Each structure stands twice: as C-alpha cells, then as structure tokens.
Amino acid sequence: MDANNVVVVRGVVTSDPVVRTLPSGDIVTQIEMTTRMECGTTSVPVAVHGTAVTVVAGDEIVVTGHVSRRFFRVGGATQSRTEVIAARVVTANRRKTVATVVAAAAALLD
C-alpha cells in the first residue's frame, strides 16, 4: 500500500466470493460487500489478488488496501470499475487481528 492511497472498510459480505483466473494465470477473488452509514448503504467491490479468501455471504469483514479504477472492454465498448484492492481481509470478530491490520494501515499515513 502507498501512503497516498489507503483504505479501511468495514461491512458485510453480500454474496459468496467469485474466484476468477486471469489470462496471465493469476487468480483474483472478487467480493461484494455493503457498508452501512448514516446516509444509507454503499456497495463496495473488493478484489483480492493471489490469496485465498475464506469468507462467505453474511460475514462481517474489515478490508485494508487501496482504491483502484480499472478499464476493460465489453462488447466493443470500454467500461470501468472502481474497486478496493485488498491487502488484508479479516473477519470483524477477530478483534486483535483487526486492530493490528488497521494500525498497520494507519501507520502508513504518518
């Protein structure tokens, strides 16, 4: 992670993760999560590169990472998606681990 682009998001996994294999052979797991705020809910797409993810729909998780916008072509048209590229995905009930990963993300801001 870079100190100019640090994200910490807490929310609920809304559907089971989807594992995709890229043409390069790399594996990416996509997670859809929802955060609740005073103004409503927000859907947050998360991509996890090269690491197995053991979460399922309904799990409350904390994700640290960075924001990325990627562009791709579908049916001859260019589309984009803004997502969180996860450095760590931790279930929220693992309080000590959550504190450790959030502290590590916060340390990047100093």
mmCIF file with all atom_site columns, C-alpha atoms in Angstrom:
data_model
loop_
_atom_site.group_PDB
_atom_site.id
_atom_site.type_symbol
_atom_site.label_atom_id
_atom_site.label_alt_id
_atom_site.label_comp_id
_atom_site.label_asym_id
_atom_site.label_entity_id
_atom_site.label_seq_id
_atom_site.pdbx_PDB_ins_code
_atom_site.Cartn_x
_atom_site.Cartn_y
_atom_site.Cartn_z
_atom_site.occupancy
_atom_site.B_iso_or_equiv
_atom_site.pdbx_formal_charge
_atom_site.auth_seq_id
_atom_site.auth_comp_id
_atom_site.auth_asym_id
_atom_site.auth_atom_id
_atom_site.pdbx_PDB_model_num
ATOM 1   C CA . MET A 1 1   ? 0.000   0.000   0.000   1.00 0.00 ? 1   MET A CA 1
ATOM 2   C CA . ASP A 1 2   ? 1.015   3.587   -0.597  1.00 0.00 ? 2   ASP A CA 1
ATOM 3   C CA . ALA A 1 3   ? 0.553   6.387   1.951   1.00 0.00 ? 3   ALA A CA 1
ATOM 4   C CA . ASN A 1 4   ? -1.336  8.391   -0.692  1.00 0.00 ? 4   ASN A CA 1
ATOM 5   C CA . ASN A 1 5   ? -3.993  5.717   -1.211  1.00 0.00 ? 5   ASN A CA 1
ATOM 6   C CA . VAL A 1 6   ? -5.042  3.888   1.965   1.00 0.00 ? 6   VAL A CA 1
ATOM 7   C CA . VAL A 1 7   ? -8.486  2.383   2.531   1.00 0.00 ? 7   VAL A CA 1
ATOM 8   C CA . VAL A 1 8   ? -10.069 0.727   5.559   1.00 0.00 ? 8   VAL A CA 1
ATOM 9   C CA . VAL A 1 9   ? -13.621 -0.547  5.041   1.00 0.00 ? 9   VAL A CA 1
ATOM 10  C CA . ARG A 1 10  ? -15.886 -2.487  7.394   1.00 0.00 ? 10  ARG A CA 1
ATOM 11  C CA . GLY A 1 11  ? -19.041 -4.131  6.140   1.00 0.00 ? 11  GLY A CA 1
ATOM 12  C CA . VAL A 1 12  ? -20.997 -7.281  5.381   1.00 0.00 ? 12  VAL A CA 1
ATOM 13  C CA . VAL A 1 13  ? -20.260 -9.670  2.508   1.00 0.00 ? 13  VAL A CA 1
ATOM 14  C CA . THR A 1 14  ? -23.404 -9.628  0.348   1.00 0.00 ? 14  THR A CA 1
ATOM 15  C CA . SER A 1 15  ? -22.721 -12.680 -1.832  1.00 0.00 ? 15  SER A CA 1
ATOM 16  C CA . ASP A 1 16  ? -20.263 -15.549 -1.866  1.00 0.00 ? 16  ASP A CA 1
ATOM 17  C CA . PRO A 1 17  ? -16.858 -14.564 -3.317  1.00 0.00 ? 17  PRO A CA 1
ATOM 18  C CA . VAL A 1 18  ? -16.226 -15.270 -7.003  1.00 0.00 ? 18  VAL A CA 1
ATOM 19  C CA . VAL A 1 19  ? -12.825 -16.674 -7.980  1.00 0.00 ? 19  VAL A CA 1
ATOM 20  C CA . ARG A 1 20  ? -11.560 -15.804 -11.464 1.00 0.00 ? 20  ARG A CA 1
ATOM 21  C CA . THR A 1 21  ? -8.448  -16.878 -13.310 1.00 0.00 ? 21  THR A CA 1
ATOM 22  C CA . LEU A 1 22  ? -6.942  -14.110 -15.441 1.00 0.00 ? 22  LEU A CA 1
ATOM 23  C CA . PRO A 1 23  ? -5.368  -14.775 -18.858 1.00 0.00 ? 23  PRO A CA 1
ATOM 24  C CA . SER A 1 24  ? -1.992  -14.372 -17.139 1.00 0.00 ? 24  SER A CA 1
ATOM 25  C CA . GLY A 1 25  ? -2.842  -17.296 -14.865 1.00 0.00 ? 25  GLY A CA 1
ATOM 26  C CA . ASP A 1 26  ? -3.169  -15.085 -11.783 1.00 0.00 ? 26  ASP A CA 1
ATOM 27  C CA . ILE A 1 27  ? -6.141  -15.737 -9.521  1.00 0.00 ? 27  ILE A CA 1
ATOM 28  C CA . VAL A 1 28  ? -8.397  -12.903 -8.362  1.00 0.00 ? 28  VAL A CA 1
ATOM 29  C CA . THR A 1 29  ? -11.197 -13.273 -5.842  1.00 0.00 ? 29  THR A CA 1
ATOM 30  C CA . GLN A 1 30  ? -13.985 -10.707 -6.087  1.00 0.00 ? 30  GLN A CA 1
ATOM 31  C CA . ILE A 1 31  ? -16.016 -9.878  -3.001  1.00 0.00 ? 31  ILE A CA 1
ATOM 32  C CA . GLU A 1 32  ? -19.095 -7.669  -2.902  1.00 0.00 ? 32  GLU A CA 1
ATOM 33  C CA . MET A 1 33  ? -19.655 -6.030  0.454   1.00 0.00 ? 33  MET A CA 1
ATOM 34  C CA . THR A 1 34  ? -22.057 -3.425  1.824   1.00 0.00 ? 34  THR A CA 1
ATOM 35  C CA . THR A 1 35  ? -21.264 -0.759  4.374   1.00 0.00 ? 35  THR A CA 1
ATOM 36  C CA . ARG A 1 36  ? -23.901 0.999   6.432   1.00 0.00 ? 36  ARG A CA 1
ATOM 37  C CA . MET A 1 37  ? -23.584 4.726   7.086   1.00 0.00 ? 37  MET A CA 1
ATOM 38  C CA . GLU A 1 38  ? -25.833 7.486   8.395   1.00 0.00 ? 38  GLU A CA 1
ATOM 39  C CA . CYS A 1 39  ? -26.851 8.372   4.846   1.00 0.00 ? 39  CYS A CA 1
ATOM 40  C CA . GLY A 1 40  ? -27.669 4.779   3.821   1.00 0.00 ? 40  GLY A CA 1
ATOM 41  C CA . THR A 1 41  ? -25.743 1.826   2.472   1.00 0.00 ? 41  THR A CA 1
ATOM 42  C CA . THR A 1 42  ? -22.928 1.662   -0.034  1.00 0.00 ? 42  THR A CA 1
ATOM 43  C CA . SER A 1 43  ? -21.864 -1.303  -2.137  1.00 0.00 ? 43  SER A CA 1
ATOM 44  C CA . VAL A 1 44  ? -18.104 -1.801  -2.181  1.00 0.00 ? 44  VAL A CA 1
ATOM 45  C CA . PRO A 1 45  ? -16.484 -4.180  -4.676  1.00 0.00 ? 45  PRO A CA 1
ATOM 46  C CA . VAL A 1 46  ? -13.243 -5.727  -3.386  1.00 0.00 ? 46  VAL A CA 1
ATOM 47  C CA . ALA A 1 47  ? -10.589 -7.593  -5.376  1.00 0.00 ? 47  ALA A CA 1
ATOM 48  C CA . VAL A 1 48  ? -8.123  -9.927  -3.673  1.00 0.00 ? 48  VAL A CA 1
ATOM 49  C CA . HIS A 1 49  ? -5.123  -10.927 -5.792  1.00 0.00 ? 49  HIS A CA 1
ATOM 50  C CA . GLY A 1 50  ? -3.290  -14.225 -5.334  1.00 0.00 ? 50  GLY A CA 1
ATOM 51  C CA . THR A 1 51  ? -4.570  -15.069 -1.848  1.00 0.00 ? 51  THR A CA 1
ATOM 52  C CA . ALA A 1 52  ? -7.299  -17.466 -0.793  1.00 0.00 ? 52  ALA A CA 1
ATOM 53  C CA . VAL A 1 53  ? -10.279 -15.801 0.885   1.00 0.00 ? 53  VAL A CA 1
ATOM 54  C CA . THR A 1 54  ? -12.352 -17.737 3.401   1.00 0.00 ? 54  THR A CA 1
ATOM 55  C CA . VAL A 1 55  ? -15.398 -15.501 3.780   1.00 0.00 ? 55  VAL A CA 1
ATOM 56  C CA . VAL A 1 56  ? -18.991 -16.194 2.802   1.00 0.00 ? 56  VAL A CA 1
ATOM 57  C CA . ALA A 1 57  ? -22.146 -14.150 2.337   1.00 0.00 ? 57  ALA A CA 1
ATOM 58  C CA . GLY A 1 58  ? -23.260 -12.671 5.660   1.00 0.00 ? 58  GLY A CA 1
ATOM 59  C CA . ASP A 1 59  ? -19.786 -12.413 7.203   1.00 0.00 ? 59  ASP A CA 1
ATOM 60  C CA . GLU A 1 60  ? -18.817 -9.037  8.642   1.00 0.00 ? 60  GLU A CA 1
ATOM 61  C CA . ILE A 1 61  ? -15.314 -8.166  7.433   1.00 0.00 ? 61  ILE A CA 1
ATOM 62  C CA . VAL A 1 62  ? -12.681 -5.463  7.614   1.00 0.00 ? 62  VAL A CA 1
ATOM 63  C CA . VAL A 1 63  ? -10.655 -4.789  4.479   1.00 0.00 ? 63  VAL A CA 1
ATOM 64  C CA . THR A 1 64  ? -7.475  -2.737  4.195   1.00 0.00 ? 64  THR A CA 1
ATOM 65  C CA . GLY A 1 65  ? -5.968  -1.847  0.856   1.00 0.00 ? 65  GLY A CA 1
ATOM 66  C CA . HIS A 1 66  ? -6.150  0.843   -1.800  1.00 0.00 ? 66  HIS A CA 1
ATOM 67  C CA . VAL A 1 67  ? -8.664  2.171   -4.328  1.00 0.00 ? 67  VAL A CA 1
ATOM 68  C CA . SER A 1 68  ? -8.155  1.397   -7.998  1.00 0.00 ? 68  SER A CA 1
ATOM 69  C CA . ARG A 1 69  ? -10.101 2.100   -11.161 1.00 0.00 ? 69  ARG A CA 1
ATOM 70  C CA . ARG A 1 70  ? -9.631  -0.411  -13.929 1.00 0.00 ? 70  ARG A CA 1
ATOM 71  C CA . PHE A 1 71  ? -10.749 -0.228  -17.532 1.00 0.00 ? 71  PHE A CA 1
ATOM 72  C CA . PHE A 1 72  ? -11.821 -3.144  -19.708 1.00 0.00 ? 72  PHE A CA 1
ATOM 73  C CA . ARG A 1 73  ? -13.630 -3.793  -22.975 1.00 0.00 ? 73  ARG A CA 1
ATOM 74  C CA . VAL A 1 74  ? -17.014 -5.493  -23.166 1.00 0.00 ? 74  VAL A CA 1
ATOM 75  C CA . GLY A 1 75  ? -18.808 -5.923  -26.473 1.00 0.00 ? 75  GLY A CA 1
ATOM 76  C CA . GLY A 1 76  ? -16.603 -3.356  -28.188 1.00 0.00 ? 76  GLY A CA 1
ATOM 77  C CA . ALA A 1 77  ? -17.208 -0.673  -25.536 1.00 0.00 ? 77  ALA A CA 1
ATOM 78  C CA . THR A 1 78  ? -14.799 0.476   -22.841 1.00 0.00 ? 78  THR A CA 1
ATOM 79  C CA . GLN A 1 79  ? -16.133 0.211   -19.300 1.00 0.00 ? 79  GLN A CA 1
ATOM 80  C CA . SER A 1 80  ? -14.604 0.892   -15.915 1.00 0.00 ? 80  SER A CA 1
ATOM 81  C CA . ARG A 1 81  ? -14.950 -0.310  -12.354 1.00 0.00 ? 81  ARG A CA 1
ATOM 82  C CA . THR A 1 82  ? -13.719 1.333   -9.186  1.00 0.00 ? 82  THR A CA 1
ATOM 83  C CA . GLU A 1 83  ? -12.844 -1.191  -6.504  1.00 0.00 ? 83  GLU A CA 1
ATOM 84  C CA . VAL A 1 84  ? -10.793 -1.746  -3.391  1.00 0.00 ? 84  VAL A CA 1
ATOM 85  C CA . ILE A 1 85  ? -7.672  -3.823  -4.000  1.00 0.00 ? 85  ILE A CA 1
ATOM 86  C CA . ALA A 1 86  ? -7.322  -5.694  -0.721  1.00 0.00 ? 86  ALA A CA 1
ATOM 87  C CA . ALA A 1 87  ? -4.061  -6.047  1.130   1.00 0.00 ? 87  ALA A CA 1
ATOM 88  C CA . ARG A 1 88  ? -5.832  -7.813  4.032   1.00 0.00 ? 88  ARG A CA 1
ATOM 89  C CA . VAL A 1 89  ? -9.332  -9.228  4.563   1.00 0.00 ? 89  VAL A CA 1
ATOM 90  C CA . VAL A 1 90  ? -10.184 -10.111 8.165   1.00 0.00 ? 90  VAL A CA 1
ATOM 91  C CA . THR A 1 91  ? -13.454 -11.201 9.740   1.00 0.00 ? 91  THR A CA 1
ATOM 92  C CA . ALA A 1 92  ? -14.603 -8.476  12.120  1.00 0.00 ? 92  ALA A CA 1
ATOM 93  C CA . ASN A 1 93  ? -14.956 -10.847 15.085  1.00 0.00 ? 93  ASN A CA 1
ATOM 94  C CA . ARG A 1 94  ? -11.152 -11.305 15.145  1.00 0.00 ? 94  ARG A CA 1
ATOM 95  C CA . ARG A 1 95  ? -10.709 -8.093  17.130  1.00 0.00 ? 95  ARG A CA 1
ATOM 96  C CA . LYS A 1 96  ? -6.958  -8.321  17.811  1.00 0.00 ? 96  LYS A CA 1
ATOM 97  C CA . THR A 1 97  ? -6.198  -9.074  14.159  1.00 0.00 ? 97  THR A CA 1
ATOM 98  C CA . VAL A 1 98  ? -8.490  -6.234  13.055  1.00 0.00 ? 98  VAL A CA 1
ATOM 99  C CA . ALA A 1 99  ? -6.693  -3.846  15.413  1.00 0.00 ? 99  ALA A CA 1
ATOM 100 C CA . THR A 1 100 ? -3.328  -4.959  14.017  1.00 0.00 ? 100 THR A CA 1
ATOM 101 C CA . VAL A 1 101 ? -4.242  -4.545  10.328  1.00 0.00 ? 101 VAL A CA 1
ATOM 102 C CA . VAL A 1 102 ? -5.977  -1.186  10.923  1.00 0.00 ? 102 VAL A CA 1
ATOM 103 C CA . ALA A 1 103 ? -2.953  0.066   12.899  1.00 0.00 ? 103 ALA A CA 1
ATOM 104 C CA . ALA A 1 104 ? -0.652  -1.000  10.052  1.00 0.00 ? 104 ALA A CA 1
ATOM 105 C CA . ALA A 1 105 ? -2.802  0.898   7.544   1.00 0.00 ? 105 ALA A CA 1
ATOM 106 C CA . ALA A 1 106 ? -2.922  3.964   9.808   1.00 0.00 ? 106 ALA A CA 1
ATOM 107 C CA . ALA A 1 107 ? 0.875   3.868   10.230  1.00 0.00 ? 107 ALA A CA 1
ATOM 108 C CA . LEU A 1 108 ? 1.225   4.475   6.504   1.00 0.00 ? 108 LEU A CA 1
ATOM 109 C CA . LEU A 1 109 ? -0.427  7.871   6.972   1.00 0.00 ? 109 LEU A CA 1
ATOM 110 C CA . ASP A 1 110 ? 2.230   9.123   9.407   1.00 0.00 ? 110 ASP A CA 1
#
